Rosetta silent file (secondary structure, phi, psi, omega in degrees, C-alpha in Angstrom):
SEQUENCE: MKGVRGAPDILPEESGKWQALEIVARDVLDRYGYSEIRTPAFERTELFVRGIGEGTDIVEKEMYTFEDRGGESLTLRPEATASLMRAYVEHSLGAKSSLVKLYLIGPMFRHERPQSGRFRQFHQVDVEAVGSPGPAVDAEVVALLHHLLEAWGLRGIQLHLNSIGDPACRPAYRQAFVAYAEARRSALCPDCHVRLTKNPLRILDCKVPSCQQVAAGAPTISAYLCEPCRDHFAAVRSMLDGLKIEHAVNERLVRGLDYYTRTTFEFLNPALGSQNAVAGGGR
SCORE:     score description
SCORE:     0.000 S_00000001
   1 L     0.000  137.063 -179.912 -175.194  -47.161   -1.108 S_00000001
   2 L   -96.534  158.759  175.673 -174.482  -47.279    2.629 S_00000001
   3 L   -71.391  173.152 -179.314 -171.320  -46.274    4.459 S_00000001
   4 L   -71.078  133.495  178.824 -168.855  -48.786    5.866 S_00000001
   5 L   -62.064  134.167  179.692 -170.089  -50.587    8.967 S_00000001
   6 L    87.646    3.419  176.334 -168.273  -49.385   12.061 S_00000001
   7 L  -129.103   76.320 -171.757 -167.358  -46.021   10.521 S_00000001
   8 L   -71.620  148.846  171.356 -170.324  -43.801   11.410 S_00000001
   9 L   -74.328  147.122  172.118 -171.040  -40.402    9.917 S_00000001
  10 L  -103.929  104.160 -171.748 -171.032  -37.435   12.293 S_00000001
  11 L   -79.668  162.542 -177.023 -174.124  -35.555   11.194 S_00000001
  12 H   -53.302  -37.830 -178.564 -174.678  -31.777   11.469 S_00000001
  13 H   -71.720  -12.234  179.302 -176.915  -32.150   14.532 S_00000001
  14 H  -104.763  -25.177 -171.446 -174.089  -34.058   16.281 S_00000001
  15 H   -63.772  -29.199  177.208 -171.012  -32.179   15.082 S_00000001
  16 H   -62.461  -35.774  178.082 -171.639  -29.281   17.464 S_00000001
  17 H   -67.189  -40.083  177.695 -171.277  -31.655   20.417 S_00000001
  18 H   -62.341  -43.892 -179.868 -167.965  -32.900   19.035 S_00000001
  19 H   -62.206  -39.259  179.424 -166.736  -29.342   18.629 S_00000001
  20 H   -64.207  -42.420  178.055 -167.719  -28.537   22.221 S_00000001
  21 H   -62.057  -41.991 -178.374 -165.802  -31.565   23.522 S_00000001
  22 H   -69.091  -35.916  177.549 -162.729  -30.601   21.513 S_00000001
  23 H   -62.932  -44.659  178.529 -162.840  -26.991   22.726 S_00000001
  24 H   -63.120  -44.334 -178.626 -162.904  -28.182   26.348 S_00000001
  25 H   -60.633  -46.740 -178.740 -160.105  -30.681   25.674 S_00000001
  26 H   -64.521  -33.681  177.639 -157.856  -28.076   24.060 S_00000001
  27 H   -65.416  -47.195  179.629 -158.459  -25.683   26.938 S_00000001
  28 H   -63.735  -45.263 -178.588 -157.460  -28.276   29.562 S_00000001
  29 H   -63.526  -38.605  178.233 -154.459  -29.442   27.531 S_00000001
  30 H   -64.487  -40.927 -179.604 -153.276  -25.881   27.015 S_00000001
  31 H   -67.352  -25.413  175.875 -153.461  -25.169   30.758 S_00000001
  32 L   -87.585   -0.083  175.584 -151.302  -28.260   31.378 S_00000001
  33 L    85.848   22.136  179.579 -148.723  -26.985   28.905 S_00000001
  34 L   -96.412  143.128 -179.766 -149.327  -29.419   26.038 S_00000001
  35 E  -112.245  144.950 -176.699 -148.955  -28.395   22.383 S_00000001
  36 E   -78.384  140.662  171.516 -150.900  -29.876   19.486 S_00000001
  37 L  -129.035  143.504  179.037 -149.236  -32.044   16.833 S_00000001
  38 L  -123.808  113.823  179.558 -150.992  -33.401   13.736 S_00000001
  39 L  -104.275  162.809  178.754 -149.542  -36.522   12.148 S_00000001
  40 L   -62.347  157.137  178.284 -150.685  -38.292    8.951 S_00000001
  41 L   -76.042  -10.555  176.912 -153.538  -40.803    9.148 S_00000001
  42 E  -137.017  153.998 -179.347 -151.229  -43.494    7.710 S_00000001
  43 E  -140.337  172.527  171.229 -147.619  -44.522    8.261 S_00000001
  44 E   -61.537  137.816 -175.835 -145.227  -47.207    7.083 S_00000001
  45 H   -57.700  -38.422 -176.150 -146.490  -50.540    8.389 S_00000001
  46 H   -60.540  -27.547  178.649 -143.165  -51.387   10.034 S_00000001
  47 H   -59.872  -45.350 -178.246 -143.568  -48.427   12.400 S_00000001
  48 H   -75.551  -36.114  179.088 -146.610  -50.013   14.040 S_00000001
  49 H   -63.040  -45.415 -178.798 -145.240  -53.570   13.930 S_00000001
  50 H   -74.931  -40.208 -174.126 -142.038  -52.519   15.698 S_00000001
  51 H   -77.084  -42.347 -177.203 -143.590  -49.923   17.989 S_00000001
  52 H   -84.356  -40.014  178.490 -146.749  -51.721   19.099 S_00000001
  53 L   118.565  131.755 -176.012 -145.370  -55.278   19.020 S_00000001
  54 L   -64.023  -30.742 -176.537 -145.758  -58.267   16.692 S_00000001
  55 L   -87.395    7.937 -177.986 -147.576  -60.359   19.295 S_00000001
  56 L   -86.045  154.469  178.173 -150.313  -57.806   19.990 S_00000001
  57 H   -60.868  -36.639 -177.954 -153.921  -58.180   18.882 S_00000001
  58 H   -60.167  -49.921 -176.755 -153.719  -54.858   17.029 S_00000001
  59 H   -69.861  -40.177 -174.198 -150.838  -55.926   14.787 S_00000001
  60 H   -77.822  -30.023 -169.330 -152.026  -59.495   14.271 S_00000001
  61 H  -127.649  -23.979 -160.494 -155.748  -58.887   13.698 S_00000001
  62 H  -115.534   -9.714 -173.741 -156.856  -55.280   13.542 S_00000001
  63 L   -78.756  142.512  171.885 -154.655  -53.109   11.324 S_00000001
  64 L   -91.001  100.039 -175.020 -155.863  -51.718    8.010 S_00000001
  65 E  -115.739  138.734 -179.958 -152.780  -52.391    5.872 S_00000001
  66 E  -147.573  160.894  177.600 -152.427  -51.841    2.136 S_00000001
  67 E  -103.791  126.663 -179.244 -149.728  -51.611   -0.524 S_00000001
  68 L   -80.583 -179.327 -174.300 -149.495  -48.325   -2.359 S_00000001
  69 L   -67.878  -16.492  176.062 -148.731  -47.985   -6.069 S_00000001
  70 L   -90.471    1.947  178.545 -145.030  -47.842   -5.321 S_00000001
  71 L    85.601    8.391 -179.956 -145.152  -51.198   -3.573 S_00000001
  72 L   -89.243  137.600  179.431 -144.674  -49.775   -0.071 S_00000001
  73 E   -83.287  121.373 -179.586 -146.721  -51.269    2.771 S_00000001
  74 E  -122.266  155.365 -178.516 -148.731  -48.596    4.584 S_00000001
  75 E  -138.241  133.168  170.749 -151.161  -48.811    7.511 S_00000001
  76 E   -63.931  135.645 -172.047 -153.921  -46.525    8.737 S_00000001
  77 L   -62.487  123.970  176.130 -152.896  -45.542   12.259 S_00000001
  78 L   -88.071  -13.120  177.433 -154.517  -47.866   14.844 S_00000001
  79 L  -160.581  170.474 -168.721 -153.246  -45.701   17.718 S_00000001
  80 L   -97.490  -27.514 -168.864 -151.413  -42.408   18.139 S_00000001
  81 H   -61.661  -44.817 -177.901 -148.268  -43.035   20.167 S_00000001
  82 H   -60.999  -44.014  178.996 -146.165  -44.697   17.456 S_00000001
  83 H   -63.642  -44.698 -177.532 -146.924  -41.914   14.974 S_00000001
  84 H   -64.171  -41.362 -179.587 -146.298  -39.196   17.526 S_00000001
  85 H   -71.027  -31.762  174.301 -142.970  -40.681   18.630 S_00000001
  86 H   -60.942  -44.893  178.747 -141.875  -41.082   15.010 S_00000001
  87 H   -65.187  -39.025  178.615 -142.479  -37.359   14.521 S_00000001
  88 H   -58.505  -45.614 -178.824 -140.681  -36.561   17.808 S_00000001
  89 H   -72.891  -47.043 -175.599 -137.550  -38.400   16.657 S_00000001
  90 H   -59.862  -37.346 -175.845 -137.670  -37.331   13.005 S_00000001
  91 L  -101.601   11.044  175.689 -137.949  -33.636   13.828 S_00000001
  92 L    51.487   45.193 -177.476 -135.568  -33.707   16.841 S_00000001
  93 H   -65.945  -25.378  179.500 -138.192  -32.188   19.114 S_00000001
  94 H   -68.994  -17.191  179.092 -136.188  -33.240   22.161 S_00000001
  95 H   -73.971  -17.476 -176.340 -133.424  -30.817   21.196 S_00000001
  96 L   -89.750  -22.055 -177.675 -135.720  -27.883   21.938 S_00000001
  97 L  -160.726  147.547  178.956 -136.673  -28.898   25.485 S_00000001
  98 L   -73.083  -24.012  175.828 -135.777  -31.567   28.031 S_00000001
  99 L  -127.947  115.566 -178.548 -139.493  -32.295   28.531 S_00000001
 100 E  -108.094  125.701 -176.165 -141.720  -32.231   25.452 S_00000001
 101 E  -119.728  113.601 -172.964 -145.498  -32.300   26.038 S_00000001
 102 E  -126.459  153.473  170.349 -147.644  -33.015   22.984 S_00000001
 103 E  -137.808  156.302 -179.468 -151.220  -33.914   22.199 S_00000001
 104 E  -138.195  133.677  174.903 -153.024  -35.249   19.145 S_00000001
 105 E  -122.107  125.199  179.695 -156.755  -35.307   18.408 S_00000001
 106 E   172.504  179.591 -177.511 -157.992  -37.354   15.478 S_00000001
 107 E   -80.283  146.157  172.495 -159.352  -40.566   13.985 S_00000001
 108 E  -122.879  164.479 -172.094 -157.791  -44.020   14.476 S_00000001
 109 E  -138.686  123.769  174.724 -158.608  -47.196   12.555 S_00000001
 110 L  -141.202  137.462  179.858 -158.923  -50.814   13.688 S_00000001
 111 L   -84.651   77.250  177.434 -160.651  -53.719   11.990 S_00000001
 112 L  -104.919  162.740  174.314 -162.703  -54.797   15.001 S_00000001
 113 L   -72.388  117.474 -178.931 -166.131  -56.377   15.120 S_00000001
 114 L   -58.557  130.056  179.627 -168.480  -53.393   15.434 S_00000001
 115 E  -156.939 -178.362 -178.779 -170.292  -53.489   18.777 S_00000001
 116 L   -57.576  122.752  178.165 -171.348  -51.176   21.561 S_00000001
 117 L    78.836    2.255 -179.017 -168.536  -48.699   22.168 S_00000001
 118 E  -125.256  125.276  178.483 -166.332  -50.190   19.424 S_00000001
 119 L  -130.289  156.719  177.655 -165.915  -48.672   15.978 S_00000001
 120 L   -79.212  -32.193  164.791 -163.580  -49.316   13.061 S_00000001
 121 E  -113.766  118.308 -179.093 -162.978  -45.598   12.755 S_00000001
 122 E  -133.284  168.777 -172.211 -162.893  -44.037   16.211 S_00000001
 123 E  -122.170  139.046 -178.004 -161.529  -40.805   17.633 S_00000001
 124 E  -129.768  151.449  161.085 -158.983  -40.271   20.381 S_00000001
 125 E  -105.283  121.330 -177.402 -157.382  -37.538   22.400 S_00000001
 126 E  -121.210  137.010  174.117 -153.789  -38.659   22.977 S_00000001
 127 E  -124.625  146.974  176.267 -151.117  -37.013   25.124 S_00000001
 128 E  -138.257  128.680  173.390 -147.411  -37.787   25.391 S_00000001
 129 E  -114.273  112.189 -169.414 -144.920  -36.302   27.851 S_00000001
 130 E  -116.543  128.808  171.922 -141.432  -37.211   26.642 S_00000001
 131 L   126.848  -11.772 -179.050 -138.109  -36.664   28.362 S_00000001
 132 L  -123.696  124.622  178.008 -138.550  -37.244   32.099 S_00000001
 133 L   -82.545   -5.035 -171.985 -138.211  -40.657   33.795 S_00000001
 134 L   -75.570  159.259 -178.546 -139.609  -39.351   37.091 S_00000001
 135 H   -69.226  -19.586 -178.617 -142.959  -40.289   38.677 S_00000001
 136 H   -62.083  -34.629  178.748 -144.225  -36.692   38.610 S_00000001
 137 H   -66.825  -41.727  177.219 -144.906  -36.962   34.879 S_00000001
 138 H   -58.057  -48.590 -178.635 -146.960  -40.127   35.410 S_00000001
 139 H   -63.308  -38.174 -179.451 -149.006  -38.410   38.108 S_00000001
 140 H   -65.472  -43.172 -179.793 -149.482  -35.314   35.956 S_00000001
 141 H   -63.332  -41.374  177.180 -150.806  -37.291   32.967 S_00000001
 142 H   -63.486  -44.383  179.411 -153.262  -39.150   35.210 S_00000001
 143 H   -62.783  -40.307  178.011 -154.341  -35.858   36.814 S_00000001
 144 H   -57.869  -49.095 -179.027 -154.766  -34.266   33.392 S_00000001
 145 H   -65.188  -39.413  176.349 -157.079  -37.051   32.260 S_00000001
 146 H   -57.809  -47.043 -178.163 -158.974  -36.932   35.554 S_00000001
 147 H   -70.620  -32.873  177.027 -159.573  -33.202   35.145 S_00000001
 148 H   -65.975  -45.048  178.562 -160.496  -33.573   31.465 S_00000001
 149 H   -62.302  -38.665  175.572 -163.143  -36.198   32.244 S_00000001
 150 H   -63.957  -42.494 -179.611 -164.518  -33.918   34.971 S_00000001
 151 H   -65.059  -28.933  176.543 -164.548  -30.967   32.549 S_00000001
 152 L   -79.484   -5.304  176.936 -166.519  -33.103   30.099 S_00000001
 153 L    87.690   13.282  179.717 -169.100  -33.696   32.836 S_00000001
 154 L   -79.433  135.688 -179.185 -168.456  -37.396   33.395 S_00000001
 155 L  -126.988  158.848  177.970 -169.345  -38.651   36.880 S_00000001
 156 L    73.996   19.933 -178.516 -168.932  -41.947   38.704 S_00000001
 157 L   -86.412  135.529 -179.770 -165.622  -42.691   36.986 S_00000001
 158 E  -110.093  138.297  178.760 -163.158  -44.940   38.844 S_00000001
 159 E  -101.601  124.614  174.596 -159.384  -44.808   38.456 S_00000001
 160 E  -112.666  137.933 -178.927 -157.412  -48.077   38.508 S_00000001
 161 E  -126.046  153.875  171.646 -153.605  -48.115   38.686 S_00000001
 162 E  -156.150  165.257  167.794 -150.904  -50.728   38.380 S_00000001
 163 E  -120.497  128.474  179.780 -147.185  -51.057   37.784 S_00000001
 164 L  -102.748   16.413  176.118 -146.068  -53.636   35.222 S_00000001
 165 L    73.783 -167.450 -179.178 -142.389  -53.262   36.083 S_00000001
 166 L  -138.561 -178.316 -177.906 -139.553  -52.629   33.673 S_00000001
 167 L   -59.701  -15.907  179.316 -137.034  -54.707   31.671 S_00000001
 168 L   -78.620  -36.008 -173.885 -135.078  -55.350   34.871 S_00000001
 169 L  -117.000  -19.883 -176.912 -137.861  -57.066   36.806 S_00000001
 170 H   -65.489  -35.816 -179.966 -140.672  -57.957   34.393 S_00000001
 171 H   -55.821  -38.115  179.710 -138.912  -61.029   32.866 S_00000001
 172 H   -65.891  -40.372  177.314 -138.999  -62.854   36.217 S_00000001
 173 H   -66.597  -43.284  179.096 -142.713  -62.164   36.568 S_00000001
 174 H   -57.767  -42.349  179.756 -143.360  -63.183   32.978 S_00000001
 175 H   -62.863  -43.513  179.208 -141.561  -66.486   33.602 S_00000001
 176 H   -66.293  -40.341 -179.661 -143.625  -67.184   36.724 S_00000001
 177 H   -66.467  -43.156  179.662 -146.854  -66.235   34.981 S_00000001
 178 H   -61.540  -43.195  178.458 -146.136  -68.420   31.947 S_00000001
 179 H   -60.725  -42.199  177.685 -145.401  -71.415   34.187 S_00000001
 180 H   -63.377  -47.146 -176.372 -148.689  -70.833   36.026 S_00000001
 181 H   -70.356  -36.233  178.028 -150.711  -70.393   32.815 S_00000001
 182 H   -59.121  -37.048 -179.821 -149.109  -73.366   31.041 S_00000001
 183 L   -69.447  -12.644 -178.932 -150.347  -75.603   33.854 S_00000001
 184 L  -123.655   26.573 -175.852 -153.878  -74.354   33.106 S_00000001
 185 H   -55.711  -37.258 -176.294 -153.662  -74.266   29.320 S_00000001
 186 H   -63.253  -22.258 -179.730 -156.816  -76.375   28.884 S_00000001
 187 H   -89.060   -6.118 -176.346 -158.898  -73.593   30.494 S_00000001
 188 L   -89.215  148.986  177.695 -157.594  -70.908   28.149 S_00000001
 189 L   -74.109  165.375  179.673 -159.347  -69.779   24.973 S_00000001
 190 H   -56.215  -39.637  178.894 -157.655  -70.241   21.554 S_00000001
 191 H   -62.041  -39.336 -178.978 -156.534  -66.592   21.481 S_00000001
 192 H   -73.464  -22.618  171.417 -154.869  -66.993   24.882 S_00000001
 193 H   -61.690  -41.351  178.031 -153.040  -70.105   23.638 S_00000001
 194 H   -69.743  -43.099  179.881 -151.374  -67.785   21.133 S_00000001
 195 H   -61.001  -32.967 -178.253 -150.848  -65.061   23.736 S_00000001
 196 H   -59.064  -30.589  179.411 -149.147  -67.567   26.006 S_00000001
 197 H   -89.837  -40.799 -170.197 -146.331  -67.792   23.474 S_00000001
 198 H   -99.039  -37.900 -173.245 -146.231  -64.245   22.115 S_00000001
 199 L  -153.396   67.320 -167.163 -147.648  -61.878   24.737 S_00000001
 200 H   -60.194  -32.476 -176.883 -148.608  -63.843   27.867 S_00000001
 201 H   -67.406  -16.268  176.344 -149.546  -60.931   30.143 S_00000001
 202 H   -66.016  -18.453  176.080 -152.427  -60.121   27.771 S_00000001
 203 H   -59.431  -32.382  179.640 -154.163  -63.169   29.251 S_00000001
 204 H   -62.638  -22.437 -175.876 -154.816  -60.994   32.307 S_00000001
 205 H  -102.898    1.310 -178.141 -156.955  -58.736   30.117 S_00000001
 206 L   -68.776  142.044 -177.138 -158.957  -61.456   28.322 S_00000001
 207 L   -96.356   -2.177  177.450 -162.742  -61.178   28.696 S_00000001
 208 L   -69.794  128.624 -174.396 -163.487  -64.915   28.237 S_00000001
 209 H   -53.337  -43.682 -178.725 -164.854  -66.180   31.599 S_00000001
 210 H   -64.756  -34.850  177.499 -162.601  -69.251   31.812 S_00000001
 211 H   -71.478  -35.429  176.815 -159.546  -67.077   31.118 S_00000001
 212 H   -64.536  -34.887  176.909 -160.678  -64.587   33.752 S_00000001
 213 H   -65.918  -41.380  176.271 -160.820  -67.443   36.270 S_00000001
 214 H   -61.866  -45.684 -178.815 -157.252  -68.394   35.385 S_00000001
 215 H   -61.799  -35.073 -176.587 -156.159  -64.767   35.693 S_00000001
 216 H   -61.863  -29.728 -178.868 -157.832  -64.416   39.092 S_00000001
 217 L  -100.479    6.248 -174.527 -155.478  -66.981   40.633 S_00000001
 218 L   -72.548  157.455  172.475 -152.307  -65.897   38.846 S_00000001
 219 L   -57.331  149.941  179.489 -149.199  -64.607   40.622 S_00000001
 220 L  -100.153  146.135 -173.466 -149.269  -60.839   41.138 S_00000001
 221 H   -72.438  -21.286 -177.334 -146.588  -58.611   39.723 S_00000001
 222 H   -59.449  -30.188  179.963 -146.111  -56.612   42.934 S_00000001
 223 H   -72.206  -13.557 -175.228 -144.124  -59.499   44.396 S_00000001
 224 L  -110.745   -6.045 -177.747 -141.652  -59.264   41.503 S_00000001
 225 L   -64.690  137.734  173.867 -141.132  -55.504   41.203 S_00000001
 226 L   -74.274  167.187 -175.996 -137.573  -54.312   41.708 S_00000001
 227 H   -60.245  -43.285  178.137 -136.932  -51.594   44.280 S_00000001
 228 H   -60.491  -38.077  178.844 -136.772  -48.714   41.745 S_00000001
 229 H   -69.723  -39.193  176.836 -140.136  -49.768   40.262 S_00000001
 230 H   -62.423  -44.425 -179.328 -141.711  -50.108   43.724 S_00000001
 231 H   -64.923  -41.284  179.735 -140.438  -46.664   44.710 S_00000001
 232 H   -60.290  -47.650 -177.820 -141.634  -45.138   41.434 S_00000001
 233 H   -65.865  -41.541  178.165 -145.138  -46.556   41.843 S_00000001
 234 H   -61.069  -38.846  179.717 -145.324  -45.505   45.505 S_00000001
 235 H   -67.488  -40.613  177.133 -144.343  -41.960   44.506 S_00000001
 236 H   -59.698  -47.140 -179.265 -147.025  -41.822   41.779 S_00000001
 237 H   -63.607  -40.183  179.721 -149.671  -42.931   44.266 S_00000001
 238 H   -63.350  -40.151  178.991 -148.471  -40.453   46.897 S_00000001
 239 H   -66.329  -39.907  178.077 -148.703  -37.581   44.411 S_00000001
 240 H   -65.950  -37.793  174.757 -152.229  -38.586   43.385 S_00000001
 241 H   -60.581  -42.346  179.038 -153.179  -38.713   47.068 S_00000001
 242 H   -63.349  -28.822  177.679 -151.793  -35.205   47.425 S_00000001
 243 L   -87.922    3.029 -179.678 -153.973  -34.105   44.514 S_00000001
 244 L    60.163   38.221  176.534 -157.021  -35.739   46.185 S_00000001
 245 L  -103.734  107.875 -177.921 -157.479  -38.095   43.210 S_00000001
 246 L   -68.709  143.397 -179.971 -158.971  -41.348   44.483 S_00000001
 247 L  -156.020  161.106  176.112 -157.633  -44.543   42.948 S_00000001
 248 E  -128.001  143.611  176.344 -157.447  -48.283   43.458 S_00000001
 249 E   -83.276  127.763  178.675 -154.565  -50.636   42.680 S_00000001
 250 L  -124.132  100.641 -174.251 -155.577  -53.320   40.187 S_00000001
 251 L   -73.739   -3.989  174.925 -152.787  -55.854   39.764 S_00000001
 252 L   -94.174    0.169 -175.255 -154.565  -57.438   36.768 S_00000001
 253 L   -82.748  112.724  174.268 -154.356  -54.178   34.818 S_00000001
 254 L  -125.441  167.648  175.999 -152.021  -54.490   31.851 S_00000001
 255 L  -112.317  149.582 -172.069 -151.842  -52.648   28.560 S_00000001
 256 L   -83.916    4.662 -175.528 -152.037  -54.402   25.198 S_00000001
 257 L  -117.963  145.824 -169.804 -149.040  -52.708   23.577 S_00000001
 258 L   -70.218  -20.065 -172.004 -145.389  -53.648   23.998 S_00000001
 259 L   -80.042   -6.369 -177.480 -144.000  -50.161   24.664 S_00000001
 260 L   -73.815  147.172  176.273 -145.559  -49.732   28.128 S_00000001
 261 L  -149.811  148.893  179.715 -143.404  -49.868   31.247 S_00000001
 262 L    57.041 -117.109 -169.766 -144.023  -49.216   34.949 S_00000001
 263 E   -65.004  130.922  168.072 -147.210  -47.178   35.510 S_00000001
 264 E  -129.163  151.716 -178.180 -150.422  -48.250   33.769 S_00000001
 265 E  -153.169  155.836  173.153 -153.879  -46.803   34.403 S_00000001
 266 E  -145.048  144.074  169.723 -157.507  -46.911   33.299 S_00000001
 267 E  -103.963  125.605 -173.753 -160.569  -44.836   34.061 S_00000001
 268 E  -118.533  148.135  171.964 -163.650  -47.054   34.249 S_00000001
 269 L  -116.803  102.619 -176.332 -167.390  -46.449   34.285 S_00000001
 270 H   -57.307  -22.330 -178.166 -169.030  -49.413   36.089 S_00000001
 271 H   -72.667  -10.095 -175.437 -172.391  -48.518   34.523 S_00000001
 272 H   -89.681   -1.774  179.474 -171.133  -49.524   31.069 S_00000001
 273 L    81.002 -144.554 -173.981 -170.954  -53.281   31.731 S_00000001
 274 L   -69.268  -32.905  177.708 -168.088  -55.388   30.355 S_00000001
 275 L   -93.209   70.213 -168.464 -166.871  -52.655   27.943 S_00000001
 276 L  -106.091    4.181  179.797 -166.393  -50.190   30.796 S_00000001
 277 E   -79.481  122.179  179.107 -163.020  -48.586   30.015 S_00000001
 278 E   -89.411  -41.603 -178.385 -163.425  -44.882   29.268 S_00000001
 279 E  -162.249  160.204  179.275 -159.741  -44.023   28.855 S_00000001
 280 E  -168.728  176.002  179.116 -156.347  -45.370   29.773 S_00000001
 281 E   172.301 -154.660 -179.438 -152.628  -45.265   29.226 S_00000001
 282 E   164.885 -179.456 -179.957 -149.305  -45.531   30.976 S_00000001
 283 L   -75.217    0.000    0.000 -145.603  -44.861   30.816 S_00000001
């Protein structure tokens, strides 16, 4: 009998490499003042539906959801943030410090089509800095990831940044984008027809060529950012410049989960082709 496709075994000759990567990661995270948290591999399904967003690809297509013997709906974690924030609230971690810095290392689960760089069980290093609205935290998280990738020996990695606004200014951009995309509905793929109703900004991230052409001519969010969001993003960029971390603004960069606001970022390796994202995140 063979194992499940997309959930590879880590054999003895490979496990040493994994351990070396984790040792380096924990060293960097410790120097940045982050503490490890370990959450369960499954949670109540509603946590991910509410936290990630009903209109996201993860919730609609990719979650491993099952009913336990007590009739409760549970889901293997498809990402770490929802679980980590549930633990933060449940255990009142914010009462101990105004800024709580946590990390989690472990497996995640998504029912994706197995392909190069995509697995149904995959492993992540996740960090969360909770408690400060200021841009310095954004810059620190980006710098942390930059230094971690360097410590792992990765070269030729490019950093892309964007701001997706906040609840004060994003609705106006969303309205303008939807009007633009509706006029070009015939060029959109079936998935983007659904996104247009539920999560329209995800169209910017679609890999279908015709959708990419639509995205290329779309309005840019920078024209719609409110002054606080513009100032926040400018401050993040200035801090990264001060840290000598090169970056480029990519106004098509969005994140696929509903909880993101303001700063978003990705580290890319152009040598990897279309699946070139090495790591990413945002506020």
